[in-house]
Amino acid sequence: MPVSMDTLVSLSKRRGFVFQSSEIYGGTGSCWDYGPLGIELKNKIKQVWWREFIQRRADMVGLDASIIMHPNVWKASGHVDHFTDPMVDCRECRHRFRADALEGLPWLHYCPATKGNKFTIPAGEPCGHCGARRTQCPDCGKGELTAPRQFNLMFKTFMGPVEEDAALTYLRPETAQGIFVNFDNVLQSMRRKLPFGIGQIGKSFRNEITPGNFIFRTREFEQMEIEYFVNPADRVDGSPADEYWHERWIEDCLAFFERYGLTRENLRLREHDKEELAHYAKRTVDVEYRFPIGWSELMGIANRTDFDLRQHAKWSGKSLTYFDEERKEHVVPYVIEPAAGVDRMLLAFLVEAYREEEVRGEKRVVLRFHPALAPVSVAVLPLLKKREDIVRMAQAVRNDLARHWTAYYDDTAAIGRLYRRQDEIGTAYCVTVDVQTVGDSEKGERGDDKVTIRDRDSMEQIRVPRAEIASVLRELLGGENWARVAGRFPPE
Ligand code: GAP
């Protein structure tokens, strides 16, 4: 059975992945804090994305632009005029909704055909008794809704000590604009030729009318965005370059998700129809994931044309063009934009990893993360906490491994319980130091200096010489198949 959002919220809190922000004050709506394991997972997602899309590719470079930008950026980009959602309020209970999302909500109904009995009717359906459709507030069922009014989603702030209009600016609602305004800086400083891309990871802020569903929709979130600049006059494989690269980026993003553990049957593409397209887009395709709330957007991949560069050139008075040496002409590049949310991606990896299994009659909760994403790569566990020599060696092994990976030491329970705890947080491998490793000096028995490495998914174990732990883990965490590695260390 697919995991529910409630299960994930509760596991996230219990095991230190995600906490509600300012919880001791009653929490803030839609803001979340990443705990010790959550930040490891989040950092690893960002690391693999950066490595795959920025560092490994010869046609990509990175950037880290500031969150607060010149206010004209947001006029030029169209955010001041267009970055709005239609909002309605209930006159009775004062709850606030996005007008365009109302039909997707279940609604409360006091049915006249059943003496005013109260029913919750599924989204978009009429009442089964009286046939009425929703006209009032879906939450209280009584209040009239106001007419929709446009609400700008940007957070306003003031630069400088005086709250005057001149200093009004915004927290960025997307990282993309930081890339567009630096297009020429990167072009000149890095001597790039088209096609090339600039990637960026950073916080964005949107005053969402209806945030919710845990970390799926929040007001403060992190994005990983790429702006890939192409020459629209070029053709590749018989197609205009922008259309060719749009397809390539869709394939590359899907391959990335699959490589790091999302299964193809939980991923699908959704083409935006004409009415839905953003004002700047020629074509947009969403990658959707089957979240516990149903199929929903994981990321968007848009063809933004030359809209942004032209707008910024117009508003700033600076030329934002590329000189095409072959054709001897200045061109304004088109842009393909793969735009993903870190928090939403983390949620997808969490959903996909979660399993409840039965092991020898007991329930085992395990997070089957890709080894490169596991918040803890390796846990080192002493079999006997009472034996000082075992504890000492286990701690030394942990310290050694911690130079390369996130390595935890834990001796607060018996080994069976320790394994379960590590499974529940998705630790890829456990290393156990036992009596056989260190021997027994009182009995004059020498240890074999080997440790046990346990695989989280198969729960199989191999004994490996201490000197080889790091090289074996390097192979395993690098993605090498457990069975192949285990074959080199048969049971003695
Ligand atoms: N620059 C284009 C852009 O920002 P978007 O579709 O609005 O496009 C891209 O956002 C991605 O950012 C989304 O697919 C989603 O993963 C993430 N995202 C957007 N709004 C979000 C929110 N309120 N909370 C969490 N993630 C969000």
JSON list of N, CA, C and O in Angstrom, two decimals, residues 366-415:
[
{"chain": "A", "resi": 366, "resn": "VAL", "atom": "N", "xyz": [11.68, 0.47, 6.58]},
{"chain": "A", "resi": 366, "resn": "VAL", "atom": "CA", "xyz": [12.99, 0.74, 5.98]},
{"chain": "A", "resi": 366, "resn": "VAL", "atom": "C", "xyz": [12.85, 1.82, 4.91]},
{"chain": "A", "resi": 366, "resn": "VAL", "atom": "O", "xyz": [11.86, 1.86, 4.18]},
{"chain": "A", "resi": 367, "resn": "LEU", "atom": "N", "xyz": [13.83, 2.70, 4.88]},
{"chain": "A", "resi": 367, "resn": "LEU", "atom": "CA", "xyz": [13.88, 3.70, 3.81]},
{"chain": "A", "resi": 367, "resn": "LEU", "atom": "C", "xyz": [14.95, 3.24, 2.82]},
{"chain": "A", "resi": 367, "resn": "LEU", "atom": "O", "xyz": [16.15, 3.30, 3.12]},
{"chain": "A", "resi": 368, "resn": "ARG", "atom": "N", "xyz": [14.49, 2.78, 1.67]},
{"chain": "A", "resi": 368, "resn": "ARG", "atom": "CA", "xyz": [15.45, 2.23, 0.69]},
{"chain": "A", "resi": 368, "resn": "ARG", "atom": "C", "xyz": [15.96, 3.33, -0.24]},
{"chain": "A", "resi": 368, "resn": "ARG", "atom": "O", "xyz": [15.71, 3.32, -1.43]},
{"chain": "A", "resi": 369, "resn": "PHE", "atom": "N", "xyz": [16.68, 4.29, 0.34]},
{"chain": "A", "resi": 369, "resn": "PHE", "atom": "CA", "xyz": [17.27, 5.35, -0.47]},
{"chain": "A", "resi": 369, "resn": "PHE", "atom": "C", "xyz": [18.39, 4.80, -1.34]},
{"chain": "A", "resi": 369, "resn": "PHE", "atom": "O", "xyz": [19.09, 3.85, -0.95]},
{"chain": "A", "resi": 370, "resn": "HIS", "atom": "N", "xyz": [18.62, 5.44, -2.48]},
{"chain": "A", "resi": 370, "resn": "HIS", "atom": "CA", "xyz": [19.84, 5.20, -3.24]},
{"chain": "A", "resi": 370, "resn": "HIS", "atom": "C", "xyz": [21.01, 5.48, -2.30]},
{"chain": "A", "resi": 370, "resn": "HIS", "atom": "O", "xyz": [20.97, 6.46, -1.53]},
{"chain": "A", "resi": 371, "resn": "PRO", "atom": "N", "xyz": [22.08, 4.65, -2.33]},
{"chain": "A", "resi": 371, "resn": "PRO", "atom": "CA", "xyz": [23.18, 4.85, -1.38]},
{"chain": "A", "resi": 371, "resn": "PRO", "atom": "C", "xyz": [23.74, 6.27, -1.39]},
{"chain": "A", "resi": 371, "resn": "PRO", "atom": "O", "xyz": [24.16, 6.79, -0.35]},
{"chain": "A", "resi": 372, "resn": "ALA", "atom": "N", "xyz": [23.75, 6.90, -2.56]},
{"chain": "A", "resi": 372, "resn": "ALA", "atom": "CA", "xyz": [24.30, 8.27, -2.62]},
{"chain": "A", "resi": 372, "resn": "ALA", "atom": "C", "xyz": [23.42, 9.27, -1.90]},
{"chain": "A", "resi": 372, "resn": "ALA", "atom": "O", "xyz": [23.87, 10.37, -1.59]},
{"chain": "A", "resi": 373, "resn": "LEU", "atom": "N", "xyz": [22.16, 8.93, -1.64]},
{"chain": "A", "resi": 373, "resn": "LEU", "atom": "CA", "xyz": [21.24, 9.87, -0.98]},
{"chain": "A", "resi": 373, "resn": "LEU", "atom": "C", "xyz": [21.03, 9.54, 0.49]},
{"chain": "A", "resi": 373, "resn": "LEU", "atom": "O", "xyz": [20.49, 10.37, 1.24]},
{"chain": "A", "resi": 374, "resn": "ALA", "atom": "N", "xyz": [21.41, 8.32, 0.90]},
{"chain": "A", "resi": 374, "resn": "ALA", "atom": "CA", "xyz": [21.15, 7.92, 2.30]},
{"chain": "A", "resi": 374, "resn": "ALA", "atom": "C", "xyz": [21.71, 8.97, 3.25]},
{"chain": "A", "resi": 374, "resn": "ALA", "atom": "O", "xyz": [22.88, 9.33, 3.16]},
{"chain": "A", "resi": 375, "resn": "PRO", "atom": "N", "xyz": [20.86, 9.50, 4.16]},
{"chain": "A", "resi": 375, "resn": "PRO", "atom": "CA", "xyz": [21.34, 10.56, 5.06]},
{"chain": "A", "resi": 375, "resn": "PRO", "atom": "C", "xyz": [22.57, 10.11, 5.85]},
{"chain": "A", "resi": 375, "resn": "PRO", "atom": "O", "xyz": [23.50, 10.88, 6.05]},
{"chain": "A", "resi": 376, "resn": "VAL", "atom": "N", "xyz": [22.56, 8.86, 6.30]},
{"chain": "A", "resi": 376, "resn": "VAL", "atom": "CA", "xyz": [23.74, 8.30, 6.94]},
{"chain": "A", "resi": 376, "resn": "VAL", "atom": "C", "xyz": [24.27, 7.22, 6.00]},
{"chain": "A", "resi": 376, "resn": "VAL", "atom": "O", "xyz": [23.56, 6.27, 5.67]},
{"chain": "A", "resi": 377, "resn": "SER", "atom": "N", "xyz": [25.50, 7.37, 5.55]},
{"chain": "A", "resi": 377, "resn": "SER", "atom": "CA", "xyz": [26.04, 6.38, 4.60]},
{"chain": "A", "resi": 377, "resn": "SER", "atom": "C", "xyz": [26.36, 5.09, 5.33]},
{"chain": "A", "resi": 377, "resn": "SER", "atom": "O", "xyz": [26.08, 4.00, 4.84]},
{"chain": "A", "resi": 378, "resn": "VAL", "atom": "N", "xyz": [26.95, 5.24, 6.50]},
{"chain": "A", "resi": 378, "resn": "VAL", "atom": "CA", "xyz": [27.38, 4.03, 7.24]},
{"chain": "A", "resi": 378, "resn": "VAL", "atom": "C", "xyz": [27.27, 4.28, 8.75]},
{"chain": "A", "resi": 378, "resn": "VAL", "atom": "O", "xyz": [27.63, 5.34, 9.24]},
{"chain": "A", "resi": 379, "resn": "ALA", "atom": "N", "xyz": [26.73, 3.26, 9.44]},
{"chain": "A", "resi": 379, "resn": "ALA", "atom": "CA", "xyz": [26.68, 3.33, 10.90]},
{"chain": "A", "resi": 379, "resn": "ALA", "atom": "C", "xyz": [27.63, 2.26, 11.45]},
{"chain": "A", "resi": 379, "resn": "ALA", "atom": "O", "xyz": [27.64, 1.13, 10.95]},
{"chain": "A", "resi": 380, "resn": "VAL", "atom": "N", "xyz": [28.41, 2.65, 12.44]},
{"chain": "A", "resi": 380, "resn": "VAL", "atom": "CA", "xyz": [29.34, 1.69, 13.04]},
{"chain": "A", "resi": 380, "resn": "VAL", "atom": "C", "xyz": [28.81, 1.32, 14.41]},
{"chain": "A", "resi": 380, "resn": "VAL", "atom": "O", "xyz": [28.54, 2.19, 15.25]},
{"chain": "A", "resi": 381, "resn": "LEU", "atom": "N", "xyz": [28.63, 0.03, 14.64]},
{"chain": "A", "resi": 381, "resn": "LEU", "atom": "CA", "xyz": [27.95, -0.44, 15.83]},
{"chain": "A", "resi": 381, "resn": "LEU", "atom": "C", "xyz": [28.81, -1.46, 16.57]},
{"chain": "A", "resi": 381, "resn": "LEU", "atom": "O", "xyz": [29.28, -2.42, 15.95]},
{"chain": "A", "resi": 382, "resn": "PRO", "atom": "N", "xyz": [29.04, -1.27, 17.88]},
{"chain": "A", "resi": 382, "resn": "PRO", "atom": "CA", "xyz": [29.76, -2.30, 18.63]},
{"chain": "A", "resi": 382, "resn": "PRO", "atom": "C", "xyz": [28.78, -3.38, 19.07]},
{"chain": "A", "resi": 382, "resn": "PRO", "atom": "O", "xyz": [27.66, -3.08, 19.50]},
{"chain": "A", "resi": 383, "resn": "LEU", "atom": "N", "xyz": [29.20, -4.64, 18.95]},
{"chain": "A", "resi": 383, "resn": "LEU", "atom": "CA", "xyz": [28.26, -5.71, 19.34]},
{"chain": "A", "resi": 383, "resn": "LEU", "atom": "C", "xyz": [28.06, -5.73, 20.85]},
{"chain": "A", "resi": 383, "resn": "LEU", "atom": "O", "xyz": [26.96, -6.00, 21.34]},
{"chain": "A", "resi": 384, "resn": "LEU", "atom": "N", "xyz": [29.14, -5.45, 21.59]},
{"chain": "A", "resi": 384, "resn": "LEU", "atom": "CA", "xyz": [29.04, -5.44, 23.05]},
{"chain": "A", "resi": 384, "resn": "LEU", "atom": "C", "xyz": [29.52, -4.10, 23.60]},
{"chain": "A", "resi": 384, "resn": "LEU", "atom": "O", "xyz": [30.70, -3.78, 23.49]},
{"chain": "A", "resi": 385, "resn": "LYS", "atom": "N", "xyz": [28.61, -3.38, 24.20]},
{"chain": "A", "resi": 385, "resn": "LYS", "atom": "CA", "xyz": [28.95, -2.06, 24.71]},
{"chain": "A", "resi": 385, "resn": "LYS", "atom": "C", "xyz": [29.85, -2.14, 25.94]},
{"chain": "A", "resi": 385, "resn": "LYS", "atom": "O", "xyz": [30.60, -1.23, 26.28]},
{"chain": "A", "resi": 386, "resn": "LYS", "atom": "N", "xyz": [29.79, -3.30, 26.62]},
{"chain": "A", "resi": 386, "resn": "LYS", "atom": "CA", "xyz": [30.56, -3.46, 27.86]},
{"chain": "A", "resi": 386, "resn": "LYS", "atom": "C", "xyz": [32.06, -3.65, 27.57]},
{"chain": "A", "resi": 386, "resn": "LYS", "atom": "O", "xyz": [32.88, -3.43, 28.43]},
{"chain": "A", "resi": 387, "resn": "ARG", "atom": "N", "xyz": [32.34, -4.16, 26.37]},
{"chain": "A", "resi": 387, "resn": "ARG", "atom": "CA", "xyz": [33.75, -4.45, 26.08]},
{"chain": "A", "resi": 387, "resn": "ARG", "atom": "C", "xyz": [34.45, -3.20, 25.53]},
{"chain": "A", "resi": 387, "resn": "ARG", "atom": "O", "xyz": [34.22, -2.77, 24.41]},
{"chain": "A", "resi": 388, "resn": "GLU", "atom": "N", "xyz": [35.34, -2.69, 26.39]},
{"chain": "A", "resi": 388, "resn": "GLU", "atom": "CA", "xyz": [36.00, -1.42, 26.05]},
{"chain": "A", "resi": 388, "resn": "GLU", "atom": "C", "xyz": [36.80, -1.52, 24.74]},
{"chain": "A", "resi": 388, "resn": "GLU", "atom": "O", "xyz": [36.82, -0.57, 23.95]},
{"chain": "A", "resi": 389, "resn": "ASP", "atom": "N", "xyz": [37.43, -2.71, 24.52]},
{"chain": "A", "resi": 389, "resn": "ASP", "atom": "CA", "xyz": [38.26, -2.84, 23.30]},
{"chain": "A", "resi": 389, "resn": "ASP", "atom": "C", "xyz": [37.38, -2.81, 22.05]},
{"chain": "A", "resi": 389, "resn": "ASP", "atom": "O", "xyz": [37.76, -2.24, 21.02]},
{"chain": "A", "resi": 390, "resn": "ILE", "atom": "N", "xyz": [36.16, -3.37, 22.15]},
{"chain": "A", "resi": 390, "resn": "ILE", "atom": "CA", "xyz": [35.24, -3.35, 21.00]},
{"chain": "A", "resi": 390, "resn": "ILE", "atom": "C", "xyz": [34.77, -1.93, 20.74]},
{"chain": "A", "resi": 390, "resn": "ILE", "atom": "O", "xyz": [34.79, -1.44, 19.60]},
{"chain": "A", "resi": 391, "resn": "VAL", "atom": "N", "xyz": [34.38, -1.23, 21.81]},
{"chain": "A", "resi": 391, "resn": "VAL", "atom": "CA", "xyz": [33.89, 0.15, 21.68]},
{"chain": "A", "resi": 391, "resn": "VAL", "atom": "C", "xyz": [34.99, 1.02, 21.09]},
{"chain": "A", "resi": 391, "resn": "VAL", "atom": "O", "xyz": [34.75, 1.82, 20.16]},
{"chain": "A", "resi": 392, "resn": "ARG", "atom": "N", "xyz": [36.22, 0.85, 21.62]},
{"chain": "A", "resi": 392, "resn": "ARG", "atom": "CA", "xyz": [37.33, 1.67, 21.15]},
{"chain": "A", "resi": 392, "resn": "ARG", "atom": "C", "xyz": [37.56, 1.47, 19.64]},
{"chain": "A", "resi": 392, "resn": "ARG", "atom": "O", "xyz": [37.72, 2.42, 18.88]},
{"chain": "A", "resi": 393, "resn": "MET", "atom": "N", "xyz": [37.54, 0.20, 19.24]},
{"chain": "A", "resi": 393, "resn": "MET", "atom": "CA", "xyz": [37.79, -0.05, 17.82]},
{"chain": "A", "resi": 393, "resn": "MET", "atom": "C", "xyz": [36.64, 0.48, 16.95]},
{"chain": "A", "resi": 393, "resn": "MET", "atom": "O", "xyz": [36.87, 1.07, 15.88]},
{"chain": "A", "resi": 394, "resn": "ALA", "atom": "N", "xyz": [35.40, 0.29, 17.43]},
{"chain": "A", "resi": 394, "resn": "ALA", "atom": "CA", "xyz": [34.25, 0.77, 16.64]},
{"chain": "A", "resi": 394, "resn": "ALA", "atom": "C", "xyz": [34.33, 2.29, 16.47]},
{"chain": "A", "resi": 394, "resn": "ALA", "atom": "O", "xyz": [34.08, 2.81, 15.38]},
{"chain": "A", "resi": 395, "resn": "GLN", "atom": "N", "xyz": [34.73, 2.97, 17.54]},
{"chain": "A", "resi": 395, "resn": "GLN", "atom": "CA", "xyz": [34.81, 4.44, 17.43]},
{"chain": "A", "resi": 395, "resn": "GLN", "atom": "C", "xyz": [35.94, 4.86, 16.49]},
{"chain": "A", "resi": 395, "resn": "GLN", "atom": "O", "xyz": [35.80, 5.81, 15.72]},
{"chain": "A", "resi": 396, "resn": "ALA", "atom": "N", "xyz": [37.03, 4.09, 16.53]},
{"chain": "A", "resi": 396, "resn": "ALA", "atom": "CA", "xyz": [38.15, 4.41, 15.63]},
{"chain": "A", "resi": 396, "resn": "ALA", "atom": "C", "xyz": [37.73, 4.18, 14.17]},
{"chain": "A", "resi": 396, "resn": "ALA", "atom": "O", "xyz": [38.06, 5.00, 13.29]},
{"chain": "A", "resi": 397, "resn": "VAL", "atom": "N", "xyz": [36.99, 3.10, 13.93]},
{"chain": "A", "resi": 397, "resn": "VAL", "atom": "CA", "xyz": [36.52, 2.82, 12.56]},
{"chain": "A", "resi": 397, "resn": "VAL", "atom": "C", "xyz": [35.59, 3.96, 12.10]},
{"chain": "A", "resi": 397, "resn": "VAL", "atom": "O", "xyz": [35.69, 4.47, 10.99]},
{"chain": "A", "resi": 398, "resn": "ARG", "atom": "N", "xyz": [34.69, 4.37, 12.99]},
{"chain": "A", "resi": 398, "resn": "ARG", "atom": "CA", "xyz": [33.77, 5.47, 12.63]},
{"chain": "A", "resi": 398, "resn": "ARG", "atom": "C", "xyz": [34.53, 6.75, 12.28]},
{"chain": "A", "resi": 398, "resn": "ARG", "atom": "O", "xyz": [34.26, 7.41, 11.28]},
{"chain": "A", "resi": 399, "resn": "ASN", "atom": "N", "xyz": [35.52, 7.05, 13.13]},
{"chain": "A", "resi": 399, "resn": "ASN", "atom": "CA", "xyz": [36.28, 8.29, 12.88]},
{"chain": "A", "resi": 399, "resn": "ASN", "atom": "C", "xyz": [36.99, 8.24, 11.54]},
{"chain": "A", "resi": 399, "resn": "ASN", "atom": "O", "xyz": [37.08, 9.23, 10.82]},
{"chain": "A", "resi": 400, "resn": "ASP", "atom": "N", "xyz": [37.48, 7.05, 11.21]},
{"chain": "A", "resi": 400, "resn": "ASP", "atom": "CA", "xyz": [38.17, 6.88, 9.94]},
{"chain": "A", "resi": 400, "resn": "ASP", "atom": "C", "xyz": [37.20, 7.06, 8.76]},
{"chain": "A", "resi": 400, "resn": "ASP", "atom": "O", "xyz": [37.46, 7.79, 7.81]},
{"chain": "A", "resi": 401, "resn": "LEU", "atom": "N", "xyz": [36.03, 6.42, 8.86]},
{"chain": "A", "resi": 401, "resn": "LEU", "atom": "CA", "xyz": [35.04, 6.50, 7.77]},
{"chain": "A", "resi": 401, "resn": "LEU", "atom": "C", "xyz": [34.45, 7.89, 7.64]},
{"chain": "A", "resi": 401, "resn": "LEU", "atom": "O", "xyz": [34.08, 8.32, 6.55]},
{"chain": "A", "resi": 402, "resn": "ALA", "atom": "N", "xyz": [34.38, 8.61, 8.78]},
{"chain": "A", "resi": 402, "resn": "ALA", "atom": "CA", "xyz": [33.77, 9.94, 8.76]},
{"chain": "A", "resi": 402, "resn": "ALA", "atom": "C", "xyz": [34.60, 10.94, 7.95]},
{"chain": "A", "resi": 402, "resn": "ALA", "atom": "O", "xyz": [34.14, 12.03, 7.63]},
{"chain": "A", "resi": 403, "resn": "ARG", "atom": "N", "xyz": [35.85, 10.56, 7.61]},
{"chain": "A", "resi": 403, "resn": "ARG", "atom": "CA", "xyz": [36.64, 11.45, 6.75]},
{"chain": "A", "resi": 403, "resn": "ARG", "atom": "C", "xyz": [36.08, 11.48, 5.33]},
{"chain": "A", "resi": 403, "resn": "ARG", "atom": "O", "xyz": [36.33, 12.38, 4.56]},
{"chain": "A", "resi": 404, "resn": "HIS", "atom": "N", "xyz": [35.34, 10.39, 4.98]},
{"chain": "A", "resi": 404, "resn": "HIS", "atom": "CA", "xyz": [34.83, 10.29, 3.60]},
{"chain": "A", "resi": 404, "resn": "HIS", "atom": "C", "xyz": [33.31, 10.42, 3.51]},
{"chain": "A", "resi": 404, "resn": "HIS", "atom": "O", "xyz": [32.79, 10.88, 2.50]},
{"chain": "A", "resi": 405, "resn": "TRP", "atom": "N", "xyz": [32.61, 9.91, 4.54]},
{"chain": "A", "resi": 405, "resn": "TRP", "atom": "CA", "xyz": [31.15, 9.82, 4.43]},
{"chain": "A", "resi": 405, "resn": "TRP", "atom": "C", "xyz": [30.48, 10.25, 5.73]},
{"chain": "A", "resi": 405, "resn": "TRP", "atom": "O", "xyz": [31.14, 10.38, 6.75]},
{"chain": "A", "resi": 406, "resn": "THR", "atom": "N", "xyz": [29.11, 10.38, 5.68]},
{"chain": "A", "resi": 406, "resn": "THR", "atom": "CA", "xyz": [28.40, 10.59, 6.93]},
{"chain": "A", "resi": 406, "resn": "THR", "atom": "C", "xyz": [28.38, 9.25, 7.66]},
{"chain": "A", "resi": 406, "resn": "THR", "atom": "O", "xyz": [27.75, 8.29, 7.21]},
{"chain": "A", "resi": 407, "resn": "ALA", "atom": "N", "xyz": [29.11, 9.19, 8.75]},
{"chain": "A", "resi": 407, "resn": "ALA", "atom": "CA", "xyz": [29.25, 7.94, 9.49]},
{"chain": "A", "resi": 407, "resn": "ALA", "atom": "C", "xyz": [28.81, 8.18, 10.94]},
{"chain": "A", "resi": 407, "resn": "ALA", "atom": "O", "xyz": [29.25, 9.13, 11.57]},
{"chain": "A", "resi": 408, "resn": "TYR", "atom": "N", "xyz": [27.89, 7.35, 11.43]},
{"chain": "A", "resi": 408, "resn": "TYR", "atom": "CA", "xyz": [27.38, 7.48, 12.79]},
{"chain": "A", "resi": 408, "resn": "TYR", "atom": "C", "xyz": [27.88, 6.33, 13.64]},
{"chain": "A", "resi": 408, "resn": "TYR", "atom": "O", "xyz": [28.11, 5.22, 13.15]},
{"chain": "A", "resi": 409, "resn": "TYR", "atom": "N", "xyz": [28.00, 6.61, 14.94]},
{"chain": "A", "resi": 409, "resn": "TYR", "atom": "CA", "xyz": [28.31, 5.56, 15.91]},
{"chain": "A", "resi": 409, "resn": "TYR", "atom": "C", "xyz": [27.12, 5.45, 16.84]},
{"chain": "A", "resi": 409, "resn": "TYR", "atom": "O", "xyz": [26.56, 6.47, 17.27]},
{"chain": "A", "resi": 410, "resn": "ASP", "atom": "N", "xyz": [26.71, 4.24, 17.16]},
{"chain": "A", "resi": 410, "resn": "ASP", "atom": "CA", "xyz": [25.58, 4.10, 18.10]},
{"chain": "A", "resi": 410, "resn": "ASP", "atom": "C", "xyz": [25.77, 2.84, 18.93]},
{"chain": "A", "resi": 410, "resn": "ASP", "atom": "O", "xyz": [26.03, 1.75, 18.39]},
{"chain": "A", "resi": 411, "resn": "ASP", "atom": "N", "xyz": [25.68, 3.00, 20.25]},
{"chain": "A", "resi": 411, "resn": "ASP", "atom": "CA", "xyz": [25.80, 1.81, 21.12]},
{"chain": "A", "resi": 411, "resn": "ASP", "atom": "C", "xyz": [24.69, 1.83, 22.17]},
{"chain": "A", "resi": 411, "resn": "ASP", "atom": "O", "xyz": [24.83, 1.28, 23.25]},
{"chain": "A", "resi": 412, "resn": "THR", "atom": "N", "xyz": [23.56, 2.48, 21.82]},
{"chain": "A", "resi": 412, "resn": "THR", "atom": "CA", "xyz": [22.54, 2.70, 22.85]},
{"chain": "A", "resi": 412, "resn": "THR", "atom": "C", "xyz": [21.49, 1.60, 22.94]},
{"chain": "A", "resi": 412, "resn": "THR", "atom": "O", "xyz": [20.49, 1.76, 23.62]},
{"chain": "A", "resi": 413, "resn": "ALA", "atom": "N", "xyz": [21.70, 0.50, 22.23]},
{"chain": "A", "resi": 413, "resn": "ALA", "atom": "CA", "xyz": [20.73, -0.60, 22.32]},
{"chain": "A", "resi": 413, "resn": "ALA", "atom": "C", "xyz": [21.41, -1.89, 21.85]},
{"chain": "A", "resi": 413, "resn": "ALA", "atom": "O", "xyz": [22.58, -1.88, 21.42]},
{"chain": "A", "resi": 414, "resn": "ALA", "atom": "N", "xyz": [20.65, -2.99, 21.93]},
{"chain": "A", "resi": 414, "resn": "ALA", "atom": "CA", "xyz": [21.19, -4.27, 21.44]},
{"chain": "A", "resi": 414, "resn": "ALA", "atom": "C", "xyz": [21.23, -4.22, 19.92]},
{"chain": "A", "resi": 414, "resn": "ALA", "atom": "O", "xyz": [20.51, -3.44, 19.29]},
{"chain": "A", "resi": 415, "resn": "ILE", "atom": "N", "xyz": [22.05, -5.11, 19.34]},
{"chain": "A", "resi": 415, "resn": "ILE", "atom": "CA", "xyz": [22.34, -4.99, 17.91]},
{"chain": "A", "resi": 415, "resn": "ILE", "atom": "C", "xyz": [21.09, -5.06, 17.02]},
{"chain": "A", "resi": 415, "resn": "ILE", "atom": "O", "xyz": [20.97, -4.31, 16.06]}
]
